[in-house]
Short mmCIF file of C-alpha atoms and ligand atoms in Angstrom, two decimals:
data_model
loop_
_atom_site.label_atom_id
_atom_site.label_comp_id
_atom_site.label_asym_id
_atom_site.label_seq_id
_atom_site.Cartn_x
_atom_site.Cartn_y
_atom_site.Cartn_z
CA UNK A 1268 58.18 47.24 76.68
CA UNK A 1269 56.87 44.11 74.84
CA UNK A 1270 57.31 40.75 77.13
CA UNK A 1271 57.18 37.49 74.90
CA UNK A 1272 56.13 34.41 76.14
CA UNK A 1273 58.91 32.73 75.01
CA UNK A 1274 62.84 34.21 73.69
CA UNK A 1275 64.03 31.85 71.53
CA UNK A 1276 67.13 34.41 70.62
CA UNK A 1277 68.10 34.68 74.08
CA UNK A 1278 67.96 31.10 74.68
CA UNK A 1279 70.57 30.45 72.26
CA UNK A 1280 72.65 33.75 72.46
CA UNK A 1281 74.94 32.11 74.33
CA UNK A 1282 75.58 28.80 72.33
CA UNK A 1283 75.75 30.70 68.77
CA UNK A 1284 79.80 29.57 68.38
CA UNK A 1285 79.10 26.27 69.61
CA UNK A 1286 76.38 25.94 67.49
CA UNK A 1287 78.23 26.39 64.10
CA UNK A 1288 81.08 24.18 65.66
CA UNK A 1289 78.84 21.35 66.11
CA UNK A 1290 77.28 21.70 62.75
CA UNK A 1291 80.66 21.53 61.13
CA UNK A 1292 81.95 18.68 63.60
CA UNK A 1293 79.16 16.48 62.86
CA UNK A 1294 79.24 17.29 58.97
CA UNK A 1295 83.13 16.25 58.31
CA UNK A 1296 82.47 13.53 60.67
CA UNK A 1297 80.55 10.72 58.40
CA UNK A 1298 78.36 10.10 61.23
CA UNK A 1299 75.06 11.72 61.63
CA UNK A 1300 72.93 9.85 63.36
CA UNK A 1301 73.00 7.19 66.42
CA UNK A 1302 77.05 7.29 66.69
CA UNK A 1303 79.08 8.27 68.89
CA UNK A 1304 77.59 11.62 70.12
CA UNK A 1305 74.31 10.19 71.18
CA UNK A 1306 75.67 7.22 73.11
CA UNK A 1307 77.31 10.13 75.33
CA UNK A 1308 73.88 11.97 75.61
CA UNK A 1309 72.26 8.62 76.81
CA UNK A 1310 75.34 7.86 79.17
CA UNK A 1311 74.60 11.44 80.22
CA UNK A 1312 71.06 11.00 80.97
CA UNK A 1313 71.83 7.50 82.83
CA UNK A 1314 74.06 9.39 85.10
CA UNK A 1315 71.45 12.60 85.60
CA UNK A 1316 68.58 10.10 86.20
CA UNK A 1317 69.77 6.92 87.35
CA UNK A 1318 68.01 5.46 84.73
CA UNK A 1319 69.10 1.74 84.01
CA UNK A 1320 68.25 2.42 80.21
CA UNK A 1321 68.28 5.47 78.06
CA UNK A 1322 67.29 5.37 74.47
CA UNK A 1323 67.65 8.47 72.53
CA UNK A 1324 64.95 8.87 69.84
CA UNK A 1325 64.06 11.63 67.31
CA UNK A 1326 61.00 13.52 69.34
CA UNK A 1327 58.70 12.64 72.47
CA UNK A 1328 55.61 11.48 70.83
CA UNK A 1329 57.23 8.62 68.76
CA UNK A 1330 58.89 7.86 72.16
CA UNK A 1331 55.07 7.32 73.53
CA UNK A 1332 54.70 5.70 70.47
CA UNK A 1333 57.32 3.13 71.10
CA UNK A 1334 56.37 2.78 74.61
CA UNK A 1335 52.96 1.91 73.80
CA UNK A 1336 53.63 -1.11 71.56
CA UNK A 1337 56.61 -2.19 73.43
CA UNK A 1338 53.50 -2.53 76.22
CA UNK A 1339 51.59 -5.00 74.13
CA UNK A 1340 49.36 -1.82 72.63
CA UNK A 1341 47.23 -2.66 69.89
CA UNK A 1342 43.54 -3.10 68.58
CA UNK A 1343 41.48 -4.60 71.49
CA UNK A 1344 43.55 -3.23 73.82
CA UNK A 1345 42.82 -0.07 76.27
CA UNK A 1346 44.84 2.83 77.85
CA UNK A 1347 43.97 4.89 80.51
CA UNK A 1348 44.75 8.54 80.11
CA UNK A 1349 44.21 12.12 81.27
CA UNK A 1350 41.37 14.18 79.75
CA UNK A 1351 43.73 17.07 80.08
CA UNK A 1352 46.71 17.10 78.26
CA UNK A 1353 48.52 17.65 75.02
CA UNK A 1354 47.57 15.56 72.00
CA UNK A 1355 50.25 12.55 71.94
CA UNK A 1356 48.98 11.24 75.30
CA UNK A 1357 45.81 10.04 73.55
CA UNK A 1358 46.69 10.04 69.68
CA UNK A 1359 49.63 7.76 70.00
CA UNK A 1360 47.10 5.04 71.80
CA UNK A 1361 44.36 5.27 68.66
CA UNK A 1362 47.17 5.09 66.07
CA UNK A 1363 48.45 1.92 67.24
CA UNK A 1364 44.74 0.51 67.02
CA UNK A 1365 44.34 0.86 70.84
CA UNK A 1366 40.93 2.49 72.61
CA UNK A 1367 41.85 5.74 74.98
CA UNK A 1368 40.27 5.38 77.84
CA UNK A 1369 39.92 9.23 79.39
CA UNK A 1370 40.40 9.62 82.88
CA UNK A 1371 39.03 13.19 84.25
CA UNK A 1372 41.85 15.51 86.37
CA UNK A 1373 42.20 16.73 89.78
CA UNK A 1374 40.44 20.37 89.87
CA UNK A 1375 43.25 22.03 91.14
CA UNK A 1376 46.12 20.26 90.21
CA UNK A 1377 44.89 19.35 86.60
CA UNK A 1378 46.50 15.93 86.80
CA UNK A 1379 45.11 12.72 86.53
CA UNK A 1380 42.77 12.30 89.29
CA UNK A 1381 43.24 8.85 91.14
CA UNK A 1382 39.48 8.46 91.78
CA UNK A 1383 38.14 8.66 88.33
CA UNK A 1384 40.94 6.45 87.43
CA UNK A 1385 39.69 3.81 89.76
CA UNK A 1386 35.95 4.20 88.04
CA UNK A 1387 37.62 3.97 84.73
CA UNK A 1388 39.29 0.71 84.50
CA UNK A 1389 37.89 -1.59 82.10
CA UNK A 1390 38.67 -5.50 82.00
CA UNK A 1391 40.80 -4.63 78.55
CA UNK A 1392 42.80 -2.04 80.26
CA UNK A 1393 46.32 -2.78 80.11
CA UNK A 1394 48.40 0.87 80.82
CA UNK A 1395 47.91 3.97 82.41
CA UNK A 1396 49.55 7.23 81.29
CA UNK A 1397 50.17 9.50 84.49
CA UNK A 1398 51.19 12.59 82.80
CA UNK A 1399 53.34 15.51 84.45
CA UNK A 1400 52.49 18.91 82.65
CA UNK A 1401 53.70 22.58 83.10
CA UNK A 1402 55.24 22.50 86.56
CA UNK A 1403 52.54 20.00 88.51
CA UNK A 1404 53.09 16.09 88.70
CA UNK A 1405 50.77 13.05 89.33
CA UNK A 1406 49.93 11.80 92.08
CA UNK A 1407 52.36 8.99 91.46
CA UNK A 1408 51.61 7.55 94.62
CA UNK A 1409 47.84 7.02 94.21
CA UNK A 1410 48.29 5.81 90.97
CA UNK A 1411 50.40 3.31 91.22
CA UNK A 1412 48.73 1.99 93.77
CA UNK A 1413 45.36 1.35 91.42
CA UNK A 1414 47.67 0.77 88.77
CA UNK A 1415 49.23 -2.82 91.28
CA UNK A 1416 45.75 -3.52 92.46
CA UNK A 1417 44.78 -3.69 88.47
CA UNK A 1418 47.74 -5.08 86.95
CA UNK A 1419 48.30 -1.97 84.63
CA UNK A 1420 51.71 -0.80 83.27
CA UNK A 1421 52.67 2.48 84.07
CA UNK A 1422 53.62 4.72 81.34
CA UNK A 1423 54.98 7.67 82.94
CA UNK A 1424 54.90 11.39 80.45
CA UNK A 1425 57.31 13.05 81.93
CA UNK A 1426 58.27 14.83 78.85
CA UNK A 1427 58.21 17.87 80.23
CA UNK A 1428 59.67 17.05 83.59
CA UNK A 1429 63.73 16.43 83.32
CA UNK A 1430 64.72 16.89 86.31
CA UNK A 1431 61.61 17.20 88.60
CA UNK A 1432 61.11 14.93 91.74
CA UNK A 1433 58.27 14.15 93.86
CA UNK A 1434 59.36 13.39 97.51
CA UNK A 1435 62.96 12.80 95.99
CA UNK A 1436 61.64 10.11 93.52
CA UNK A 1437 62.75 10.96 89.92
CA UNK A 1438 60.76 11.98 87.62
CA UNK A 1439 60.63 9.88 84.32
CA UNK A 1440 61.23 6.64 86.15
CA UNK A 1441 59.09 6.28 88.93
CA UNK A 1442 56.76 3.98 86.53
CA UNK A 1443 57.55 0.57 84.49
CA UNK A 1444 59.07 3.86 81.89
CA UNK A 1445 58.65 7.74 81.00
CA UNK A 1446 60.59 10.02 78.43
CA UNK A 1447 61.96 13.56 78.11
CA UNK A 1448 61.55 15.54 75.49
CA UNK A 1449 63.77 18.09 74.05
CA UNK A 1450 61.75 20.08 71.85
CA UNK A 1451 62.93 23.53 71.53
CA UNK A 1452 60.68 24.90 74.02
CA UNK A 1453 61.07 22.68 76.65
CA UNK A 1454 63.54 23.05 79.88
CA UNK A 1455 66.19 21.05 77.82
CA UNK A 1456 65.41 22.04 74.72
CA UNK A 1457 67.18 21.36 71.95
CA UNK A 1458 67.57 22.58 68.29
CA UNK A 1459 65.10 20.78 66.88
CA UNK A 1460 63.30 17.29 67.71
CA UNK A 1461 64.68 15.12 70.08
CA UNK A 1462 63.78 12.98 73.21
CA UNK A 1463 64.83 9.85 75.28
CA UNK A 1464 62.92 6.86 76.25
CA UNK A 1465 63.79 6.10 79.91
CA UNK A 1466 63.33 3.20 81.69
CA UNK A 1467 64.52 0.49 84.91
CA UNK A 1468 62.94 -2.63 82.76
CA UNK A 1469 65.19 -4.70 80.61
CA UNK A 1470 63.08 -6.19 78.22
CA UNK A 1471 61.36 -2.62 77.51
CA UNK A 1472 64.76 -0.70 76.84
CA UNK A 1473 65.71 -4.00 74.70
CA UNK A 1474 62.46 -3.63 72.62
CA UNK A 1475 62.40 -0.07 72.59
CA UNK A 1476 66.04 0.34 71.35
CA UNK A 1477 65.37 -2.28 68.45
CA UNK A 1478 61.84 -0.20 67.74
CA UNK A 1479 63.94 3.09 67.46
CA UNK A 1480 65.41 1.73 64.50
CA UNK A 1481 63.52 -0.75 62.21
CA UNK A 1482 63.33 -2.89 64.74
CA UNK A 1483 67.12 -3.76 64.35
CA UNK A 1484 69.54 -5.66 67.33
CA UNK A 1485 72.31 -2.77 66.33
CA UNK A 1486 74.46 -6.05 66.06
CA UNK A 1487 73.12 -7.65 62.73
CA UNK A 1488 72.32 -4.57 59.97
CA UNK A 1489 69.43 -5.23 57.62
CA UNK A 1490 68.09 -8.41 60.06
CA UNK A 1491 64.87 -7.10 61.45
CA UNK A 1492 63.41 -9.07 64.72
CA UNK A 1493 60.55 -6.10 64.72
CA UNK A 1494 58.29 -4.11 62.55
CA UNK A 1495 60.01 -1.11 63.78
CA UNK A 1496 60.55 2.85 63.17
CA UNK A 1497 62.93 5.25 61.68
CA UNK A 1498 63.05 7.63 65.41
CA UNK A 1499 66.45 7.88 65.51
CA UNK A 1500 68.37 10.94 67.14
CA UNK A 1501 70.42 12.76 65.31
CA UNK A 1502 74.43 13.48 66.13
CA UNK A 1503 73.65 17.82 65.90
CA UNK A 1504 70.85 17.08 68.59
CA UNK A 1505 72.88 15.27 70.71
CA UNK A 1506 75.85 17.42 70.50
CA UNK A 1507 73.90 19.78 71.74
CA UNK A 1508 72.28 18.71 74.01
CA UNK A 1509 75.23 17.32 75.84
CA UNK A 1510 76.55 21.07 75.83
CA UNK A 1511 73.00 22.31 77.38
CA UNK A 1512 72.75 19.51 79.72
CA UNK A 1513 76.31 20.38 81.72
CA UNK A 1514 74.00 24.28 82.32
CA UNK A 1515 70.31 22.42 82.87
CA UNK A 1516 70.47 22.80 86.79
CA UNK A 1517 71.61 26.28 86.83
CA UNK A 1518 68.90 26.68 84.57
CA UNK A 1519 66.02 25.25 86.07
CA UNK A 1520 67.12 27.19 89.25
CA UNK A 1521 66.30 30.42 87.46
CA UNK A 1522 62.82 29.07 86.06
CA UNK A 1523 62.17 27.56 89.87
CA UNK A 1524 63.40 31.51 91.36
CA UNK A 1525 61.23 33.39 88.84
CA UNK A 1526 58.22 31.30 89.47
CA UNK A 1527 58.92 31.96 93.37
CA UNK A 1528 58.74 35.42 92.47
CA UNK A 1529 54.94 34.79 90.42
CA UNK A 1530 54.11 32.62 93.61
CA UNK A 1531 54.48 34.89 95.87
CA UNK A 1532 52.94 38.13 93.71
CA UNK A 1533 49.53 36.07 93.45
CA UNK A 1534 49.08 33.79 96.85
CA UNK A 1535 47.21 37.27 97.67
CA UNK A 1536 44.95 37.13 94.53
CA UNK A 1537 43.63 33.73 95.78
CA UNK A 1538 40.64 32.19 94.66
CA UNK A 1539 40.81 34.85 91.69
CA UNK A 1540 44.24 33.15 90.78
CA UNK A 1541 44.95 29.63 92.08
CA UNK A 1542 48.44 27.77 91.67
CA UNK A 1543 50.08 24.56 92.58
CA UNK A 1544 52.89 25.93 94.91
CA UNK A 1545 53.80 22.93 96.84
CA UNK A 1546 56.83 21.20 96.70
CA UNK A 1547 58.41 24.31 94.45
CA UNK A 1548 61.92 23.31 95.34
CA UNK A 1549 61.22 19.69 93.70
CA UNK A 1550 59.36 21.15 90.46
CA UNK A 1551 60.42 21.51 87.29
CA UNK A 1552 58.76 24.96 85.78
CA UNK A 1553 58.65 24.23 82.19
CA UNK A 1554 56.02 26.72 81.89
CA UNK A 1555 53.86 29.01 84.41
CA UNK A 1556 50.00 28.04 84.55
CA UNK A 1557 47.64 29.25 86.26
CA UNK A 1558 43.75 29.29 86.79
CA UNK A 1559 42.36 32.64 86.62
CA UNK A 1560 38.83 33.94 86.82
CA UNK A 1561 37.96 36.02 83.89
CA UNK A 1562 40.85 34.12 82.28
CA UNK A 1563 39.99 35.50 78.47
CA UNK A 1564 39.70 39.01 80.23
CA UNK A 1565 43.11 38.82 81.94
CA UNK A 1566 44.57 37.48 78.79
CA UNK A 1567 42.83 40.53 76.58
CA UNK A 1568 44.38 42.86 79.22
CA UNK A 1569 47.74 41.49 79.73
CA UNK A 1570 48.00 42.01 75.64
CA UNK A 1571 46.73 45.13 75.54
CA UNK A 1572 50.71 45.91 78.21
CA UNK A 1573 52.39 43.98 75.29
CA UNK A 1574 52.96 40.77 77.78
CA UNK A 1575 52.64 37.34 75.59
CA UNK A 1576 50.45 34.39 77.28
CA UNK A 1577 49.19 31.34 76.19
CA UNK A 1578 46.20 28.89 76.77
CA UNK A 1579 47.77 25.32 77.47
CA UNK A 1580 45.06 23.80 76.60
CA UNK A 1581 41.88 25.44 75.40
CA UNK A 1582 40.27 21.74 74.36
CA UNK A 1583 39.59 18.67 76.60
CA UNK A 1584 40.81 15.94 74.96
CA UNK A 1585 38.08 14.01 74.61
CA UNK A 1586 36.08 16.78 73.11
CA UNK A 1587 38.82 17.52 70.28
CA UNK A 1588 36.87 16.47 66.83
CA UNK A 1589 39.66 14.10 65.97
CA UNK A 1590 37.95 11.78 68.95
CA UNK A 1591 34.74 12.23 68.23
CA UNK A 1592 34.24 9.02 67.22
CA UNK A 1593 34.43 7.79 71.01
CA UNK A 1594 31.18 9.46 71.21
CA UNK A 1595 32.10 12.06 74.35
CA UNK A 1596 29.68 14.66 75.41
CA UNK A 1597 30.20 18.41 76.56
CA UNK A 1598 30.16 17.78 80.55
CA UNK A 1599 31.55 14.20 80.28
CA UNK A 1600 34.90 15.32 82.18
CA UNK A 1601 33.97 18.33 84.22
CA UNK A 1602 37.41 19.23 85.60
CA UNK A 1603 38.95 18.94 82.93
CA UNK A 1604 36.75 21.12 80.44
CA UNK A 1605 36.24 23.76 83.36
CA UNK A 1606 40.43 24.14 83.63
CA UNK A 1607 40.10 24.89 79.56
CA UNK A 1608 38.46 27.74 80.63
CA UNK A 1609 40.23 29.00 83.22
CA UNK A 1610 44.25 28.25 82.02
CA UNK A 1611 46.36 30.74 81.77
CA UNK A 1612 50.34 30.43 81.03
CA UNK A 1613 52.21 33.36 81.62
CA UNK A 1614 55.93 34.30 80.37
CA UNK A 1615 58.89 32.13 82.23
CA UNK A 1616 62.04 31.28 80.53
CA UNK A 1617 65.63 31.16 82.30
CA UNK A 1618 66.38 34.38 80.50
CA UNK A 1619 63.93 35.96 81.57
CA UNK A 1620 64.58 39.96 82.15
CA UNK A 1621 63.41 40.42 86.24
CA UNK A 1622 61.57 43.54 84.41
CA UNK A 1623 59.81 41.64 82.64
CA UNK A 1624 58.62 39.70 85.25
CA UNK A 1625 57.93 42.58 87.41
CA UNK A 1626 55.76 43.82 84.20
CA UNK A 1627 53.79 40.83 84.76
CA UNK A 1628 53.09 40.72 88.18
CA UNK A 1629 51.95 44.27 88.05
CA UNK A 1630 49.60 43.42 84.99
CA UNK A 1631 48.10 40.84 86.89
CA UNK A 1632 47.73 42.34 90.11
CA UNK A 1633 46.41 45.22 88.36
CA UNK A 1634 43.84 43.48 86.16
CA UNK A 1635 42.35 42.35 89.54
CA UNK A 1636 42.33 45.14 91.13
CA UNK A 1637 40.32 46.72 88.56
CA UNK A 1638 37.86 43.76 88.20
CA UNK A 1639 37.36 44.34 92.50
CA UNK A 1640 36.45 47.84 92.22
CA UNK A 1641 33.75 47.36 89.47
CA UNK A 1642 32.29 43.95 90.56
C1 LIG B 1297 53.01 16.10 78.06
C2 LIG B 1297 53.63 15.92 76.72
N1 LIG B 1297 53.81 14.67 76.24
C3 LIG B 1297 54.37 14.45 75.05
C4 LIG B 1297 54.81 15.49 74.26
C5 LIG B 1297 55.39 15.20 72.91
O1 LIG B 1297 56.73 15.57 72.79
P1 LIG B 1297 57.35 15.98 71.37
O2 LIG B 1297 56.93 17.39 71.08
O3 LIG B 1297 58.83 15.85 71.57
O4 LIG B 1297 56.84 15.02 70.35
C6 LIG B 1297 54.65 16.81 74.71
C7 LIG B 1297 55.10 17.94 73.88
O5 LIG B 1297 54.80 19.09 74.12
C8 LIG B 1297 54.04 17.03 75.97
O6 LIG B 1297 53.85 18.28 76.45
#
């Protein structure tokens, strides 16, 4: 029995009426984009978050985007961010004209580690970029701490972490603002692009809401007070969304019970296999990582059972060739290039077959077992 990583057609079994419906709705209606659909999304999101201010845009990275220059980003200017995360935590900075400054991550957790952080801050820094990947947050706490003691904003990526909380604090707007984004793949995901800026700041949600959309008031059409962006959401994405979002908890419950099940299956494997279990009722498990020994082994093996993994992510950021004109070395952020080698992300999705799962955990378990008898 094959075990995907991922099963998109099982995802959206369940919505396929609702999906035409919308389609059609939104198609007689005249309005396709930022009407009345995605003010209800962003009234949605207030409600789910708390947020003061929710600004729906058309995908997560032009949300960072946004962010960024709302923040005063620009040439001269420098942002602190992990060495260990996906591409839009870094790229967004250097296409603005800003300089990322990498930060290396915890060893075990992967996440922005609060010491380097403190070694890293340079007199142009102006924002940090605490990111929250797979299941594992930042040590918010820590951070934000340097972050007062240095004047730096706090740009919160929580784009994969709708939802999560870290000793009851919501994720997304524990910092000066975060986002969510509903890419397909994600907890909420959508169909297609789509994410929301959130944020407790005034004069950010203004800015960002006039950014959104050519750097319009939404008052006075064709009067621009910004050079702005077309990141607008669309009324299909929203209508969606709003459908998925009135399911999200039940659905993170069954992410957060099959990952119980994984946590428990591999405490034993331990230091072969090491996970972030802590706080599991307060995570988010957008996807299952873990750090295995022998990780390209273990992912040859699991293959060879038809189970579907993937490496999130097999490059340091700082080492990608697209920065290599910051000049990094091989070595420069240990943690961060050793968990390269050693991430592993198995199957989870809420639809997610318990055989399947059981599949995996028996892969696993087995692949060590075998490595233990001929070591
Ligand atoms: C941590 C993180 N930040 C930002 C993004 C960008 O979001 P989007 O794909 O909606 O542009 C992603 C997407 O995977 C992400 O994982």
């Amino acid at each position: 029995m094959n075990v995907p990583f991922f099963n998109y057609a099982s995802r959206y079994a369940e919505d396929r009426e609702k999906i035409k419906d919308i389609v059609y709705q939104v198609g007689i209606s005249d309005n396709f984009i930022l009407k009345e659909r995605v003010v209800e999304l962003e009234d949605a999101i207030r409600q789910y978050t708390g947020a003061k201010h929710v600004i729906a845009v058309a995908n997560g990275t032009t949300a960072l985007t946004i962010l960024l220059q709302a923040m005063g980003v620009g040439p001269g200017v420098d942002v602190l961010t992990p060495a260990f995360s996906f591409i839009s935590t870094a790229s967004t900075i250097a296409l603005l004209g800003g300089t990322p400054v990498f930060v290396d991550v915890d060893p075990l957790t992967g996440m922005m580690d609060p010491n380097d952080l403190e070694r890293k801050v340079t007199p142009a820094s102006k924002v940090v970029i605490p990111t929250h990947l797979f299941s594992v947050m930042a040590d918010m706490e820590s951070i934000h701490e340097i972050a007062q003691k240095h004047n730096l904003v706090v740009l919160e990526d929580s784009a994969v972490a709708l939802g999560a909380r870290q000793q009851g604090a919501i994720a997304g707007i524990m910092g000066n603002a975060g986002l969510y984004s509903f890419f397909p793949a994600k907890p909420l995901g959508g169909i297609g692009d789509g994410a929301v800026i959130v944020t407790n700041d005034d004069e950010l949600g203004r800015i960002s809401r006039m950014l959104r959309n050519h750097g319009q008031d939404g008052i006075t059409r064709f009067y621009h007070h910004l050079l702005g962006y077309n990141n607008r959401m669309d009324e299909t994405a929203a209508s969606y969304l709003l459908h998925k979002l009135r399911r999200f908890d039940d659905l993170l419950n069954k992410r957060r019970e099959i990952a119980g099940l994984y946590n428990e299956a591999f405490k034993h494997l331990a230091p072969m296999i090491q996970v972030v279990t802590d706080a599991h009722e307060e995570r988010v498990y957008y996807t299952y990582v873990i750090q295995a020994e022998r990780r390209d082994e273990l992912k040859e093996f699991l293959e060879s059972r038809g189970i579907e993994t993937q490496i999130y992510y097999p490059t340091a950021l700082p080492l990608q060739p697209a920065f290599a004109y910051l000049g990094h070395q091989a070595g420069d952020f240990p943690n961060a290039e050793a968990i390269t080698g050693r991430s592993l992300a198995l199957p989870l999705y809420a639809e997610m077959p318990s055989e399947h799962v059981q599949q995996v955990i028996i892969a696993v378990v087995d692949f060590y077992a075998r490595v233990n008898v001929h070591a």
